CSV table of C-alpha atoms and ligand atoms in Angstrom, one decimal:
chain,number,residue,atom,x,y,z
N,1,UNK,CA,152.1,162.9,103.7
N,2,UNK,CA,148.5,163.3,102.5
N,3,UNK,CA,145.7,161.0,103.5
N,4,UNK,CA,143.9,159.5,100.5
N,5,UNK,CA,141.2,157.6,102.3
N,6,UNK,CA,139.3,158.0,105.5
N,7,UNK,CA,136.5,155.7,106.6
N,8,UNK,CA,134.9,157.0,109.7
N,9,UNK,CA,132.5,154.7,111.7
N,10,UNK,CA,131.1,152.9,108.7
N,11,UNK,CA,128.2,150.6,109.6
N,12,UNK,CA,126.2,148.5,107.1
N,13,UNK,CA,123.1,146.6,108.2
N,14,UNK,CA,121.1,144.1,106.1
N,15,UNK,CA,117.8,143.9,107.8
N,16,UNK,CA,118.8,142.9,111.4
N,17,UNK,CA,122.3,141.7,110.5
N,18,UNK,CA,125.1,144.2,111.1
N,19,UNK,CA,127.8,143.1,108.6
N,20,UNK,CA,130.1,146.2,109.1
N,21,UNK,CA,130.1,147.7,112.5
N,22,UNK,CA,131.4,151.2,113.1
N,23,UNK,CA,134.5,150.5,111.0
N,24,UNK,CA,137.3,153.1,110.5
N,25,UNK,CA,140.4,153.1,108.4
N,26,UNK,CA,142.8,155.6,106.9
N,27,UNK,CA,145.3,155.2,104.0
N,28,UNK,CA,148.2,157.5,103.1
N,29,UNK,CA,149.4,158.2,99.6
N,30,UNK,CA,151.7,155.5,98.2
N,31,UNK,CA,150.9,153.1,101.0
N,32,UNK,CA,149.7,149.5,100.4
N,33,UNK,CA,147.1,148.8,103.0
N,34,UNK,CA,146.0,145.3,103.7
N,35,UNK,CA,142.4,144.6,104.9
N,36,UNK,CA,142.7,141.2,106.5
N,37,UNK,CA,139.9,139.1,107.9
N,38,UNK,CA,138.2,135.7,107.5
N,39,UNK,CA,135.6,135.0,105.0
N,40,UNK,CA,132.4,136.9,105.9
N,41,UNK,CA,134.2,139.5,107.9
N,42,UNK,CA,132.9,142.4,105.8
N,43,UNK,CA,135.8,143.2,103.5
N,44,UNK,CA,133.9,143.1,100.2
N,45,UNK,CA,131.0,145.1,101.7
N,46,UNK,CA,133.5,147.8,102.8
N,47,UNK,CA,135.0,147.9,99.3
N,48,UNK,CA,131.5,148.0,97.6
N,49,UNK,CA,130.6,150.9,99.8
N,50,UNK,CA,133.8,152.6,98.7
N,51,UNK,CA,133.0,151.9,95.1
N,52,UNK,CA,129.4,153.3,95.5
N,53,UNK,CA,127.9,149.9,94.7
N,54,UNK,CA,126.1,149.8,97.9
N,55,UNK,CA,125.3,152.5,100.5
N,56,UNK,CA,126.4,152.4,104.1
N,57,UNK,CA,123.7,152.6,106.8
N,58,UNK,CA,125.8,155.2,108.7
N,59,UNK,CA,129.3,156.6,108.8
N,60,UNK,CA,131.3,158.8,106.6
N,61,UNK,CA,133.7,158.3,103.7
N,62,UNK,CA,136.4,160.7,102.6
N,63,UNK,CA,138.5,160.3,99.4
N,64,UNK,CA,141.5,162.6,98.7
N,65,UNK,CA,140.4,164.9,101.6
N,66,UNK,CA,136.9,165.3,100.1
N,67,UNK,CA,133.7,164.2,101.9
N,68,UNK,CA,131.3,165.6,99.3
N,69,UNK,CA,130.9,164.7,95.6
N,70,UNK,CA,132.5,161.3,96.2
N,71,UNK,CA,131.5,160.2,92.6
N,72,UNK,CA,133.8,162.8,91.2
N,73,UNK,CA,136.7,161.5,93.4
N,74,UNK,CA,135.9,157.9,92.4
N,75,UNK,CA,137.1,158.8,88.9
N,76,UNK,CA,140.6,158.9,90.4
N,77,UNK,CA,140.2,155.4,91.7
N,78,UNK,CA,139.9,152.0,90.3
N,79,UNK,CA,138.1,149.0,91.8
N,80,UNK,CA,138.6,145.3,91.2
N,81,UNK,CA,135.9,143.7,93.3
N,82,UNK,CA,135.2,140.1,92.7
N,83,UNK,CA,136.7,138.6,89.6
N,84,UNK,CA,138.0,140.9,86.8
N,85,UNK,CA,135.7,141.0,83.8
N,86,UNK,CA,137.9,139.4,81.2
N,87,UNK,CA,136.8,138.1,77.8
N,88,UNK,CA,138.3,134.6,77.7
N,89,UNK,CA,138.3,134.5,73.9
N,90,UNK,CA,140.3,137.7,73.5
N,91,UNK,CA,144.0,138.3,73.9
N,92,UNK,CA,145.5,140.5,76.6
N,93,UNK,CA,145.8,143.3,74.1
N,94,UNK,CA,142.2,142.9,72.8
N,95,UNK,CA,140.9,142.9,76.4
N,96,UNK,CA,142.8,146.1,77.1
N,97,UNK,CA,141.8,147.8,73.9
N,98,UNK,CA,138.2,147.0,74.6
N,99,UNK,CA,138.4,148.7,78.0
N,100,UNK,CA,140.3,151.6,76.6
N,101,UNK,CA,137.6,152.3,73.9
N,102,UNK,CA,134.7,151.8,76.3
N,103,UNK,CA,136.2,154.2,78.7
N,104,UNK,CA,136.8,156.7,75.9
N,105,UNK,CA,140.6,156.9,76.3
N,106,UNK,CA,141.9,158.3,73.0
N,107,UNK,CA,145.6,157.7,73.7
N,108,UNK,CA,146.3,154.3,72.0
N,109,UNK,CA,149.8,154.1,73.5
N,110,UNK,CA,148.2,153.6,76.9
N,111,UNK,CA,147.5,150.0,76.0
N,112,UNK,CA,151.1,149.2,75.3
N,113,UNK,CA,152.3,151.1,78.3
N,114,UNK,CA,150.1,149.1,80.6
N,115,UNK,CA,150.7,145.7,79.0
N,116,UNK,CA,154.4,146.3,79.6
N,117,UNK,CA,153.8,147.4,83.1
N,118,UNK,CA,151.8,144.3,84.0
N,119,UNK,CA,154.2,142.0,82.2
N,120,UNK,CA,151.8,140.9,79.5
N,121,UNK,CA,153.4,142.6,76.5
N,122,UNK,CA,154.7,139.4,75.0
N,123,UNK,CA,151.7,137.2,75.2
N,124,UNK,CA,150.9,137.7,71.5
N,125,UNK,CA,148.0,135.7,70.1
N,126,UNK,CA,147.4,133.7,73.3
N,127,UNK,CA,143.8,134.1,74.4
N,128,UNK,CA,142.9,134.9,78.1
N,129,UNK,CA,141.3,131.5,78.5
N,130,UNK,CA,144.7,129.9,78.3
N,131,UNK,CA,146.3,132.3,80.8
N,132,UNK,CA,147.5,131.2,84.3
N,133,UNK,CA,145.4,132.7,87.2
N,134,UNK,CA,148.3,135.0,87.9
N,135,UNK,CA,148.3,136.4,84.4
N,136,UNK,CA,144.5,136.8,84.5
N,137,UNK,CA,144.8,138.8,87.7
N,138,UNK,CA,147.6,141.0,86.2
N,139,UNK,CA,145.4,141.6,83.2
N,140,UNK,CA,142.5,142.5,85.5
N,141,UNK,CA,144.7,144.9,87.3
N,142,UNK,CA,146.0,146.3,84.0
N,143,UNK,CA,142.4,146.8,82.8
N,144,UNK,CA,141.6,148.8,85.9
N,145,UNK,CA,144.7,150.9,85.3
N,146,UNK,CA,143.7,152.1,81.9
N,147,UNK,CA,142.1,155.2,83.2
N,148,UNK,CA,144.8,156.8,85.3
N,149,UNK,CA,144.5,155.7,88.8
N,150,UNK,CA,145.8,157.2,92.0
N,151,UNK,CA,144.1,154.7,94.3
N,152,UNK,CA,143.4,151.1,93.6
N,153,UNK,CA,140.9,149.0,95.6
N,154,UNK,CA,141.5,145.3,95.1
N,155,UNK,CA,139.3,142.6,96.6
N,156,UNK,CA,141.2,139.4,97.2
N,157,UNK,CA,143.3,139.6,94.1
N,158,UNK,CA,145.6,136.8,95.1
N,159,UNK,CA,142.9,134.4,96.3
N,160,UNK,CA,143.4,131.1,94.6
N,161,UNK,CA,146.8,132.0,93.1
N,162,UNK,CA,149.7,129.6,93.4
N,163,UNK,CA,152.8,131.0,95.2
N,164,UNK,CA,154.3,132.0,91.8
N,165,UNK,CA,151.1,133.9,90.9
N,166,UNK,CA,151.1,135.6,94.3
N,167,UNK,CA,154.7,136.8,93.7
N,168,UNK,CA,153.7,138.1,90.2
N,169,UNK,CA,150.9,140.1,91.6
N,170,UNK,CA,152.9,141.3,94.6
N,171,UNK,CA,155.7,142.5,92.4
N,172,UNK,CA,153.3,144.4,90.2
N,173,UNK,CA,151.6,146.1,93.0
N,174,UNK,CA,154.9,147.0,94.7
N,175,UNK,CA,156.0,148.6,91.4
N,176,UNK,CA,152.8,150.6,91.1
N,177,UNK,CA,153.2,151.9,94.7
N,178,UNK,CA,156.9,152.6,94.5
N,179,UNK,CA,157.3,153.9,91.0
N,180,UNK,CA,153.9,155.6,90.5
N,181,UNK,CA,153.0,156.5,94.0
N,182,UNK,CA,149.7,154.6,93.6
N,183,UNK,CA,147.8,154.0,96.9
N,184,UNK,CA,146.4,150.5,97.2
N,185,UNK,CA,143.8,148.9,99.5
N,186,UNK,CA,143.9,145.2,99.1
N,187,UNK,CA,142.0,142.5,101.0
N,188,UNK,CA,142.8,138.9,101.9
N,189,UNK,CA,141.6,136.3,104.3
N,190,UNK,CA,145.3,135.3,105.0
N,191,UNK,CA,147.7,137.7,106.7
N,192,UNK,CA,150.7,135.7,105.4
N,193,UNK,CA,149.6,136.3,101.7
N,194,UNK,CA,150.0,140.0,102.2
N,195,UNK,CA,152.7,140.2,104.8
N,196,UNK,CA,155.5,140.9,102.4
N,197,UNK,CA,153.5,143.4,100.4
N,198,UNK,CA,151.7,145.8,102.7
N,199,UNK,CA,153.0,148.8,104.5
N,200,UNK,CA,150.0,148.9,106.8
N,201,UNK,CA,147.6,146.2,108.0
N,202,UNK,CA,144.0,146.3,109.4
N,203,UNK,CA,142.4,143.2,110.8
N,204,UNK,CA,138.6,142.9,110.7
N,205,UNK,CA,136.4,140.3,112.1
N,206,UNK,CA,132.6,140.2,112.3
N,207,UNK,CA,132.5,143.6,110.7
N,208,UNK,CA,134.5,145.1,113.5
N,209,UNK,CA,138.0,146.6,113.5
N,210,UNK,CA,140.2,144.4,115.5
N,211,UNK,CA,143.6,146.1,115.1
N,212,UNK,CA,145.6,148.4,112.8
N,213,UNK,CA,149.3,148.3,112.6
N,214,UNK,CA,152.3,149.1,110.3
N,215,UNK,CA,154.6,146.5,108.8
N,216,UNK,CA,157.3,147.5,111.3
N,217,UNK,CA,154.8,147.0,114.2
N,218,UNK,CA,153.9,143.6,112.8
N,219,UNK,CA,157.5,142.5,112.9
N,220,UNK,CA,157.6,143.5,116.6
N,221,UNK,CA,154.4,141.7,117.3
N,222,UNK,CA,155.7,138.5,115.8
N,223,UNK,CA,158.9,138.8,117.7
N,224,UNK,CA,160.1,136.1,119.9
N,225,UNK,CA,158.4,134.3,122.7
N,226,UNK,CA,159.7,131.9,125.4
N,227,UNK,CA,158.2,128.4,124.9
N,228,UNK,CA,158.2,126.5,128.2
N,229,UNK,CA,157.3,122.9,129.1
N,230,UNK,CA,157.4,121.6,132.6
N,231,UNK,CA,156.0,118.6,134.6
N,232,UNK,CA,153.0,120.7,135.7
N,233,UNK,CA,151.9,123.4,133.3
N,234,UNK,CA,149.1,124.8,135.3
N,235,UNK,CA,151.3,125.2,138.4
N,236,UNK,CA,153.9,126.9,136.1
N,237,UNK,CA,151.3,129.4,134.9
N,238,UNK,CA,150.3,130.2,138.5
N,239,UNK,CA,153.9,130.7,139.5
N,240,UNK,CA,154.5,133.1,136.5
N,241,UNK,CA,151.5,135.1,137.6
N,242,UNK,CA,152.1,135.1,141.3
N,243,UNK,CA,155.8,135.4,141.5
N,244,UNK,CA,156.7,137.4,138.4
N,245,UNK,CA,153.4,139.3,137.8
N,246,UNK,CA,153.2,137.9,134.2
N,247,UNK,CA,149.9,138.2,132.3
N,248,UNK,CA,151.0,138.0,128.7
N,249,UNK,CA,151.2,134.3,128.1
N,250,UNK,CA,149.1,131.5,126.5
N,251,UNK,CA,148.8,127.9,127.5
N,252,UNK,CA,149.0,125.7,124.3
N,253,UNK,CA,147.5,122.2,124.2
N,254,UNK,CA,147.6,122.1,127.9
N,255,UNK,CA,151.3,121.3,128.0
N,256,UNK,CA,153.2,124.3,126.9
N,257,UNK,CA,153.3,128.0,127.8
N,258,UNK,CA,154.1,130.7,125.3
N,259,UNK,CA,155.4,133.7,127.2
N,260,UNK,CA,155.5,137.1,125.6
N,261,UNK,CA,157.0,139.0,128.5
N,262,UNK,CA,160.4,139.0,130.1
N,263,UNK,CA,162.2,138.1,126.9
N,264,UNK,CA,165.1,140.1,128.2
N,265,UNK,CA,165.3,138.1,131.4
N,266,UNK,CA,164.9,134.4,130.5
N,267,UNK,CA,167.2,133.4,133.4
N,268,UNK,CA,164.8,135.0,135.9
N,269,UNK,CA,161.9,133.0,134.5
N,270,UNK,CA,163.7,129.7,134.4
N,271,UNK,CA,165.1,130.2,137.9
N,272,UNK,CA,161.7,131.1,139.4
N,273,UNK,CA,160.1,128.0,137.9
N,274,UNK,CA,162.9,125.8,139.1
N,275,UNK,CA,163.0,127.3,142.6
N,276,UNK,CA,159.3,126.6,143.0
N,277,UNK,CA,160.0,122.9,142.6
N,278,UNK,CA,159.2,122.2,138.9
N,279,UNK,CA,161.2,120.4,136.4
N,280,UNK,CA,161.7,122.3,133.1
N,281,UNK,CA,161.6,120.0,130.0
N,282,UNK,CA,161.6,122.7,127.4
N,283,UNK,CA,162.8,126.3,127.5
N,284,UNK,CA,163.3,127.9,124.1
N,285,UNK,CA,163.1,131.4,122.7
N,286,UNK,CA,161.4,131.3,119.4
N,287,UNK,CA,159.4,133.4,117.0
N,288,UNK,CA,155.7,133.4,116.4
N,289,UNK,CA,154.6,133.1,112.8
N,290,UNK,CA,152.4,135.7,111.2
N,291,UNK,CA,149.6,133.2,110.8
N,292,UNK,CA,149.7,132.2,114.4
N,293,UNK,CA,149.5,135.9,115.4
N,294,UNK,CA,146.6,136.5,113.1
N,295,UNK,CA,144.7,133.4,114.3
N,296,UNK,CA,145.2,134.5,117.9
N,297,UNK,CA,143.3,137.7,116.8
N,298,UNK,CA,140.4,136.2,114.8
N,299,UNK,CA,140.2,132.6,115.9
N,300,UNK,CA,140.9,129.6,113.8
N,301,UNK,CA,138.2,130.2,111.2
N,302,UNK,CA,140.0,129.7,107.9
N,303,UNK,CA,140.0,126.2,106.6
A,1,ADP,P1,134.2,139.2,103.2
A,1,ADP,O1,134.4,140.0,101.9
A,1,ADP,O2,135.0,139.6,104.3
A,1,ADP,O3,134.2,137.7,102.9
A,1,ADP,P2,131.5,140.1,102.9
A,1,ADP,O4,131.5,141.6,102.9
A,1,ADP,O5,131.3,139.5,101.5
A,1,ADP,O6,132.7,139.5,103.7
A,1,ADP,O7,130.2,139.7,103.8
A,1,ADP,C1,130.0,140.1,105.1
A,1,ADP,C2,128.7,139.5,105.6
A,1,ADP,O8,127.7,140.2,105.0
A,1,ADP,C3,128.5,138.0,105.3
A,1,ADP,O9,127.9,137.5,106.5
A,1,ADP,C4,127.5,138.0,104.2
A,1,ADP,O10,126.7,136.9,104.2
A,1,ADP,C5,126.7,139.3,104.4
A,1,ADP,N1,126.2,139.9,103.2
A,1,ADP,C6,126.9,140.3,102.1
A,1,ADP,N2,126.1,140.8,101.2
A,1,ADP,C7,124.8,140.7,101.7
A,1,ADP,C8,123.5,141.0,101.2
A,1,ADP,N3,123.3,141.6,100.0
A,1,ADP,N4,122.4,140.8,102.0
A,1,ADP,C9,122.6,140.2,103.2
A,1,ADP,N5,123.8,139.9,103.7
A,1,ADP,C10,124.9,140.1,103.0
């Protein structure tokens, strides 16, 4: 499968501040890649560098296997960075027609085709001012699709949407990837917002790559843990380390241990704790939520 995007060691400095720090990412054709990180992590800056709106301080970009003449390759891409530019007094069709004419697309049927694709064909005389946020985002995505797009770059397109709006945009993007093989890079400050959409995830914090993984790997990462409470949590931790050689665990609120190892041998864990003289008050195998996993990577920074 061909690689559509390669970012190689991208760094962006503003005066002394390094806002993107040797960041790398690849995206394959037809994949939906989530760029996830808290506010201020550097997501918009990376997308602006991709769009050519700002220059990287160092590092290399490659679009469609090409490192030179990036502006030519950018014609195959569409960008929605910050809010889409929609005229609030025009209808969905008028907004689309405006973009079509400005971009010099002669084929009028393109407008109808895209209005249908983004689910706005039946909005008639309703002006964009009266659209829900989800409809506005779909219109914005539609407007960026008017020139044929192989690769879409969307900065926080579901930010501020209600759950229904998130589903609308998610379904549209899935359709574009599945039916038209469009590659998508999409950012969010919440992993959970994109968890059901993306095929690949990259976590960024303070401009640095924290981790990249596929949707399948995410499922494994969020697999079960053993949650344990006893009458002495610190002693329990010491026993797990000394007697069982366990290192993958977290102590939560000083009274509970989340254990990520030995899920296949819970009886060994409970017996070892018991045999060392401790009373077990909770011993449950449970799953970690996506958001818990994400926060364990970036810290609790989203309000
Ligand atoms: P995100 O999109 O993840 O919220 P941004 O890329 O917008 O993050 O910002 C990353 C960091 O870069 C922030 O600390 C922001 O204040 C800083 N930053 C962005 N643009 C500029 C600029 N033009 N000059 C100086 N600092 C900037």
